[in-house]
Amino acid sequence: MHYTLIANGREHVLEVAGRGPLACRLDGESFEAEAVEVAAGVYSLLMGGKSYRAYVARPIGRENPPGRAAETFTVQVDGVSYSITVQDPRRWSGGRGMATREGRQQVTAPMPGKVIRVLAQEGEAVGSGQGLVVVEAMKMQNEIKSRAAGTVRKVLVREGQAVAGGEILMLIE
Amino acid sequence: MHYTLIANGREHVLEVAGRGPLACRLDGESFEAEAVEVAAGVYSLLMGGKSYRAYVARPIGRENPPGRAAETFTVQVDGVSYSITVQDPRRWSGGRGMATREGRQQVTAPMPGKVIRVLAQEGEAVGSGQGLVVVEAMKMQNEIKSRAAGTVRKVLVREGQAVAGGEILMLIE
Amino acid sequence: MFSKVLVANRGEIAVRVMRACREMGIRTVAVYSEADRACLHVLKAEEAYPIGPAPAAESYLRIDKILETARKAGAEAIHPGYGFLSENAELARACEQAGIVFIGPSAEAMEKMGSKTSARRLAERAGVPLVPGTTRALASPEEAQRVAASVGYPVMVKAAAGGGGKGLRLVRSADEMPAAFRDARSEAENAFGDSDVYIEKYLEKPRHIEIQILGDRHGHVIHLGERECSIQRRHQKVMEESPSPLLDEAMRQRMGEAAVKLAREAGYYNAGTMEFLVDAQKNFYFLEMNTRLQVEHPVTEAVTGLDLVKMQILVAAGEPLPLRQEEIQLRGAALECRIYAEDPGNNFFPCPGRITALEAPAGPGVRDDSGVYAGWTVPVEYDPLLSKLIAWGADRQEALRRMRRALDEYYIGGIQTNLSFFRRILCDPDFLEGRLDTGLIDRLLATSPSEDSKQDGRWKAAALAAVLFAARQEGRVEAGSGGVSLPTRWGRDGREQLLRRLPLPRK
Amino acid sequence: MFSKVLVANRGEIAVRVMRACREMGIRTVAVYSEADRACLHVLKAEEAYPIGPAPAAESYLRIDKILETARKAGAEAIHPGYGFLSENAELARACEQAGIVFIGPSAEAMEKMGSKTSARRLAERAGVPLVPGTTRALASPEEAQRVAASVGYPVMVKAAAGGGGKGLRLVRSADEMPAAFRDARSEAENAFGDSDVYIEKYLEKPRHIEIQILGDRHGHVIHLGERECSIQRRHQKVMEESPSPLLDEAMRQRMGEAAVKLAREAGYYNAGTMEFLVDAQKNFYFLEMNTRLQVEHPVTEAVTGLDLVKMQILVAAGEPLPLRQEEIQLRGAALECRIYAEDPGNNFFPCPGRITALEAPAGPGVRDDSGVYAGWTVPVEYDPLLSKLIAWGADRQEALRRMRRALDEYYIGGIQTNLSFFRRILCDPDFLEGRLDTGLIDRLLATSPSEDSKQDGRWKAAALAAVLFAARQEGRVEAGSGGVSLPTRWGRDGREQLLRRLPLPRK
């Protein structure tokens, strides 16, 4: 099975198959893994003798809206955290023919709050780390920054608007 | 709703009703409780200002076979453990008319093993704490004792027989 | 000794205080707001009573409700924790009137030391070195400019009633003064209801080092060594340690004696902390006093072996300190990380929400003072502190390595936390070598985290785990006792999509 | 220093050793049997390899497989933990031949001290007092009767290769000797493959007190004080503490010196323990030596501040001990409870099975060395030790109260454990006052637990929680954010059974 993953604004392809040991290929590099789900969302993976414990969760604050063809997970392996978006291989029709698009990005509100300022307009080119929207929450003003370079395709909120956690504020491509 | 509970070989009646604060009556003594399930099987109970945290679990080793009208739970409250059997109020048709029977008891194998010796025969009167069956498991011989006084109604195993965890070995009344 | 104590706080510090009470055989009473019915301190207490709606001003800050609850429950004493009402002299006074013991200093000592200008005057009288500046509130921007000129720019304009980084302005030249003076005053008025501001010389790259003191009602005051609190972000402490890598025994003694002298001058009893700034030449200057238990008290507990909350309770009950200064010995070194629900990958944005899974570190030398549990939802209404992780070691290096090990073991699922950020700090060469100052974190944040995390097997494991988790939710994997395997056909949607076996070489 | 260490053990002790390795920057290699794929030590290791089927004889006791794995993984050293191969001189020898460091004593020292008769001869030579009896194996029941007559009945007939309470017989008179001699020999043959037995005088109500020693490869040996291990059930330690409530500084020094002398006599390096019996007159007698890390080593770590596993690794790497005897200071007191999967309400029957929920105690002075996690199934094949809970306090009383608090916080769901039994021990007046002996538990078990647990509100809470849980599973309760409530109609089975509101007075 092919899966398209997005991590840190970059697309990766993971192919997985097998019973017992899983035959995997990540971005063309092959490896074998034996996986056991030792508790809900906790995987013990043995890969060439190396032992990894991976905790997978659906984070609040970085959630995608339901019904989408992709879902983002937080995975922690031996103290290191990854945010990984997995695209549904069925909806993306196998994912093989897809072009790798850099920087496609939904900007979401990490928590409920109020939009104080919109810092980038539609059509505007933004750099990685550039401030996009300021949301006030828990009595702090927090600037939401772009995770990758791109162009603002759509701005979905206006200043003063209350937003829910996970709500999409902006689309960047 | 009426529930019949068995704890330590003794029957108790708990009546519970209400929304918000629960109106309860245990063996005739009334009290009010506010209950929140704070995690799966974990209850925070406030009763007249007193705060209790109760952990409820279905223990292995003291399990009742499925399909029965009663189920035994282990409940731990602030470090103290209780083994409580709850009878299904529907199957016991309200439970109100039931006579309180002292010492009705199923003797079960706490874990898989082999019956080494049967120490009490059908019709025999046994005292609380008296040895009933010896089961060998984890390389140890373990004597299973009666939790209450009574009479052996039925012996369901013979010496040398392998038994599963939770299997009924003897019935005592 | 008291038989029942009300804890007028929430979360980890309320749990911490209750643990001490339990060990002393004292019954504990929790109070909770509507947002906190399921909060850990309610579960840990022996009694719990609601005191109002979620906003702190309508619950945890309501002296009347807290006293009423204490009376109703029959509590003989109130422990305020830190924050909320812990430095509110009004509560101390109201307790006294109600015949309930306030586990803290006297209202008078609290007021003397609580106002920064008044504390500076006391320090001056006690002969304790001060950061150059004023010991009185300033009347006008012009007066501020005169003072600033005499101590030399840059200076800090600070709220006399301040705390938590509010009502603070850095002023680098005379023309910046009028605006800074105005802003600091208005922020102070909003935050503390007191617009008084004063001036202190701004020290470049100072270290924040504080001395823990303990005083009883019989005039005995001792100190328990120092804590290094230079690792800060936005004027908030993030990591603390004891002892400070900077201090030697002689300097510790000098600072300790200064702190004890000042506490005596104020007639102070209870646990308390004297904060000092230390400059590059190792000169120390009294900054302010915290008239309460500190968040970071566990590092002192780890190296002294004392339970500071129990000491507070003993002293409040009128007992003499059970220790003399010469009996205080520091053993080893301890670090503390403040674990917050915030996203270091997103500008430390606070991240309340439901904790779906929790695995706390354990084993030798590790202490986790947590206020949360799996299944609980971190509310939006309060401070996002989840837990304090403390590591002790026979020396600083062992403590550091233990902390790193403990951080690797820590897992908090469902919300973002700053755990990964501590891992970065613990790899910083300046930090490892004890070259600490309040600018360290900003310098660290200016660099981007190393990207080598994608180089090793962890990244592969993470990618695979994400896919297995996603597939499991779609019902596409079998998780039998022998491990996870992908079936050859998708069962759920009935599509006949055969799994392609990859022609992979076996290793 | 080593860069990679293989841990030839499982469960909590494997995790403990790995934590020390991590803190030293050493990579860890786990081995596991087929029953242990999901065991915590596999998850905590950086590498993990299968070594065979569940029975220990086919996996954890297979020297060949362990060495092969070490070679394959490139481990430079093997830590054996306790139990399994830890006192097997053959492994030590095989390691030497394979050029892999065995983290333990030399095979020679292990053999000298491992045989009880040989250890007794060495002790005699070193002038260390011995329990009266023989230092050689006995040839016949008649010889046994002669020796017993000279030391005086009652005596113990003991296996020379013994351990774990096997091959032991108490003999109260001469006519019991022939049967006891025969039984002890055959049990010893079965258990250890060595039928040698010897005789020791049986001491009534003795205390078991052991001295922890540490030796390096350069002839330096120090001791780290004692552990009191008198709380036993069926000759197995259940609870340990340090220091012993019995010892004063002078006696500690005498016992420590005896232990060090004996270790030197044997050319011993690594961590090791000399067990002594102490009689009512405070005379101490050497009993036997354990040539490995003990289960109960954490209580010594708590009071000395040393990490014994790291010390073992340092010494194995050929480094000198980093401490001199005069630098060892005991601070405070520590207790350990061995948490087992066994049912104290059912004759301590072992209770393996799935752990459905787990909440470990935390906060000041508490250490939990666990080998389990929620969701894991305790296998039937091995020792039912789940975790070791250690509490430290500034004195014995604080440690006791902390332990009680920690036990109250501990929750292990789904299986039976002996947690509640420790709560009983911690209320026993003899225990609280330090009047310990090996018969304490049997006396405690002879009395029935107090029934006052039904008197207080906990029983009501338990009954209500059981009913709510049962009702929830039947779909009869609503668990909304506002709390649990019973609906007015049963939703699931559609029956129109109206809830009867009870006419209860409100409090």
Coordinates of N, CA and C in Angstrom, one line a residue, chain A residues 52-116:
Chain A
Y52 N 12.1 0.8 18.7 CA 11.5 2.1 18.8 C 10.2 2.0 19.4
R53 N 9.8 2.9 20.3 CA 8.5 3.0 20.8 C 7.9 4.3 20.3
A54 N 6.8 4.1 19.5 CA 6.2 5.3 18.9 C 4.8 5.5 19.5
Y55 N 4.5 6.7 20.0 CA 3.2 7.1 20.5 C 2.5 7.9 19.5
V56 N 1.3 7.5 19.1 CA 0.6 8.3 18.1 C -0.6 8.9 18.7
A57 N -0.9 10.1 18.4 CA -2.1 10.8 18.9 C -2.6 11.8 17.9
R58 N -3.8 12.1 17.9 CA -4.4 13.1 17.1 C -4.4 14.4 18.0
P59 N -3.6 15.3 17.7 CA -3.5 16.5 18.5 C -4.6 17.4 18.4
I60 N -5.1 18.0 19.4 CA -6.0 19.1 19.4 C -5.1 20.3 18.9
G61 N -5.6 21.3 18.3 CA -4.8 22.4 18.0 C -4.1 22.3 16.7
R62 N -4.0 21.1 16.2 CA -3.4 21.0 14.8 C -4.3 20.0 14.0
E63 N -5.5 19.9 14.5 CA -6.5 19.0 13.9 C -6.9 19.5 12.5
N64 N -7.2 18.5 11.7 CA -7.9 18.9 10.4 C -9.4 18.7 10.6
P65 N -10.1 19.4 9.8 CA -11.6 19.3 10.0 C -12.0 17.9 9.5
P66 N -13.1 17.3 10.0 CA -13.5 16.0 9.6 C -13.9 15.9 8.2
G67 N -13.8 14.7 7.6 CA -14.3 14.5 6.3 C -13.2 14.8 5.2
R68 N -12.0 15.2 5.7 CA -10.9 15.5 4.8 C -10.2 14.2 4.4
A69 N -9.5 14.3 3.3 CA -8.8 13.1 2.8 C -7.5 12.9 3.5
A70 N -7.2 13.7 4.5 CA -5.9 13.6 5.1 C -6.1 13.8 6.6
E71 N -5.2 13.2 7.4 CA -5.3 13.5 8.9 C -3.9 13.7 9.4
T72 N -3.8 14.6 10.4 CA -2.5 14.9 10.9 C -2.4 14.2 12.3
F73 N -1.2 13.6 12.5 CA -1.0 12.9 13.8 C 0.3 13.5 14.4
T74 N 0.4 13.4 15.7 CA 1.6 13.7 16.4 C 2.2 12.4 16.8
V75 N 3.4 12.1 16.4 CA 4.1 10.9 16.7 C 5.3 11.2 17.5
Q76 N 5.4 10.6 18.7 CA 6.6 10.8 19.5 C 7.4 9.5 19.6
V77 N 8.7 9.5 19.2 CA 9.5 8.4 19.2 C 10.7 8.7 20.1
D78 N 10.9 7.9 21.2 CA 12.0 8.1 22.0 C 12.3 9.6 22.3
G79 N 11.3 10.3 22.6 CA 11.5 11.7 23.0 C 11.5 12.7 21.9
V80 N 11.5 12.3 20.7 CA 11.4 13.2 19.5 C 10.0 13.2 18.9
S81 N 9.5 14.4 18.7 CA 8.1 14.6 18.2 C 8.1 14.9 16.7
Y82 N 7.2 14.3 16.0 CA 6.9 14.5 14.6 C 5.5 14.9 14.4
S83 N 5.2 15.8 13.5 CA 3.8 16.0 13.1 C 3.7 15.5 11.7
I84 N 2.9 14.5 11.5 CA 2.8 13.8 10.2 C 1.4 13.7 9.7
T85 N 1.2 14.2 8.5 CA -0.1 14.1 7.9 C -0.1 12.9 7.0
V86 N -1.1 12.1 7.2 CA -1.3 10.9 6.3 C -2.5 11.1 5.4
Q87 N -2.2 11.0 4.1 CA -3.3 11.1 3.2 C -3.9 9.8 2.9
D88 N -5.2 9.8 2.8 CA -6.0 8.5 2.6 C -5.6 8.0 1.3
P89 N -5.1 6.8 1.2 CA -4.7 6.2 -0.1 C -5.9 6.0 -1.0
R90 N -7.1 5.7 -0.4 CA -8.2 5.4 -1.3 C -8.7 6.7 -2.0
R91 N -8.8 7.7 -1.2 CA -9.3 9.0 -1.8 C -8.3 9.6 -2.8
W92 N -7.1 9.4 -2.5 CA -6.1 9.9 -3.4 C -5.7 8.9 -4.5
S93 N -6.6 8.0 -4.7 CA -6.5 7.0 -5.8 C -5.1 6.4 -5.9
G94 N -4.6 5.9 -4.7 CA -3.3 5.2 -4.7 C -2.2 6.1 -4.5
G95 N -2.4 7.4 -4.7 CA -1.3 8.4 -4.4 C -0.1 8.3 -5.3
R96 N -0.1 7.4 -6.2 CA 1.2 7.2 -7.0 C 1.4 8.3 -8.0
G97 N 0.2 8.7 -8.6 CA 0.4 9.6 -9.7 C 0.5 11.1 -9.3
M98 N 0.4 11.3 -7.9 CA 0.3 12.7 -7.5 C 1.7 13.4 -7.6
A99 N 1.6 14.6 -8.0 CA 2.8 15.4 -8.0 C 3.1 15.8 -6.6
T100 N 4.3 15.9 -6.3 CA 4.7 16.3 -4.9 C 4.6 17.9 -4.9
R101 N 3.8 18.3 -4.0 CA 3.6 19.8 -3.9 C 4.3 20.3 -2.6
E102 N 5.2 21.2 -2.8 CA 5.9 21.7 -1.6 C 5.0 22.8 -1.0
G103 N 4.9 22.8 0.3 CA 4.3 23.9 1.0 C 2.8 24.0 1.0
R104 N 2.1 23.1 0.5 CA 0.6 23.2 0.7 C 0.3 23.1 2.1
Q105 N -0.5 24.0 2.6 CA -0.6 24.2 4.0 C -1.9 24.9 4.4
Q106 N -2.5 24.3 5.4 CA -3.7 24.9 6.0 C -3.3 25.6 7.3
V107 N -3.6 26.8 7.4 CA -3.3 27.5 8.7 C -4.5 27.4 9.6
T108 N -4.4 26.8 10.7 CA -5.5 26.6 11.6 C -5.3 27.3 12.9
A109 N -6.4 27.6 13.6 CA -6.3 28.2 15.0 C -5.9 27.1 15.9
P110 N -4.9 27.2 16.7 CA -4.4 26.2 17.6 C -5.4 26.0 18.8
M111 N -6.3 27.0 19.0 CA -7.2 26.9 20.1 C -8.3 28.0 19.9
P112 N -9.4 27.9 20.7 CA -10.4 28.9 20.5 C -9.8 30.3 20.9
G113 N -10.2 31.3 20.2 CA -9.8 32.7 20.5 C -10.4 33.7 19.5
K114 N -9.7 34.8 19.5 CA -10.3 35.9 18.6 C -9.1 36.4 17.7
V115 N -9.5 36.5 16.4 CA -8.5 37.0 15.5 C -8.3 38.5 15.7
I116 N -7.1 38.9 16.0 CA -6.7 40.3 16.3 C -6.2 41.0 15.1

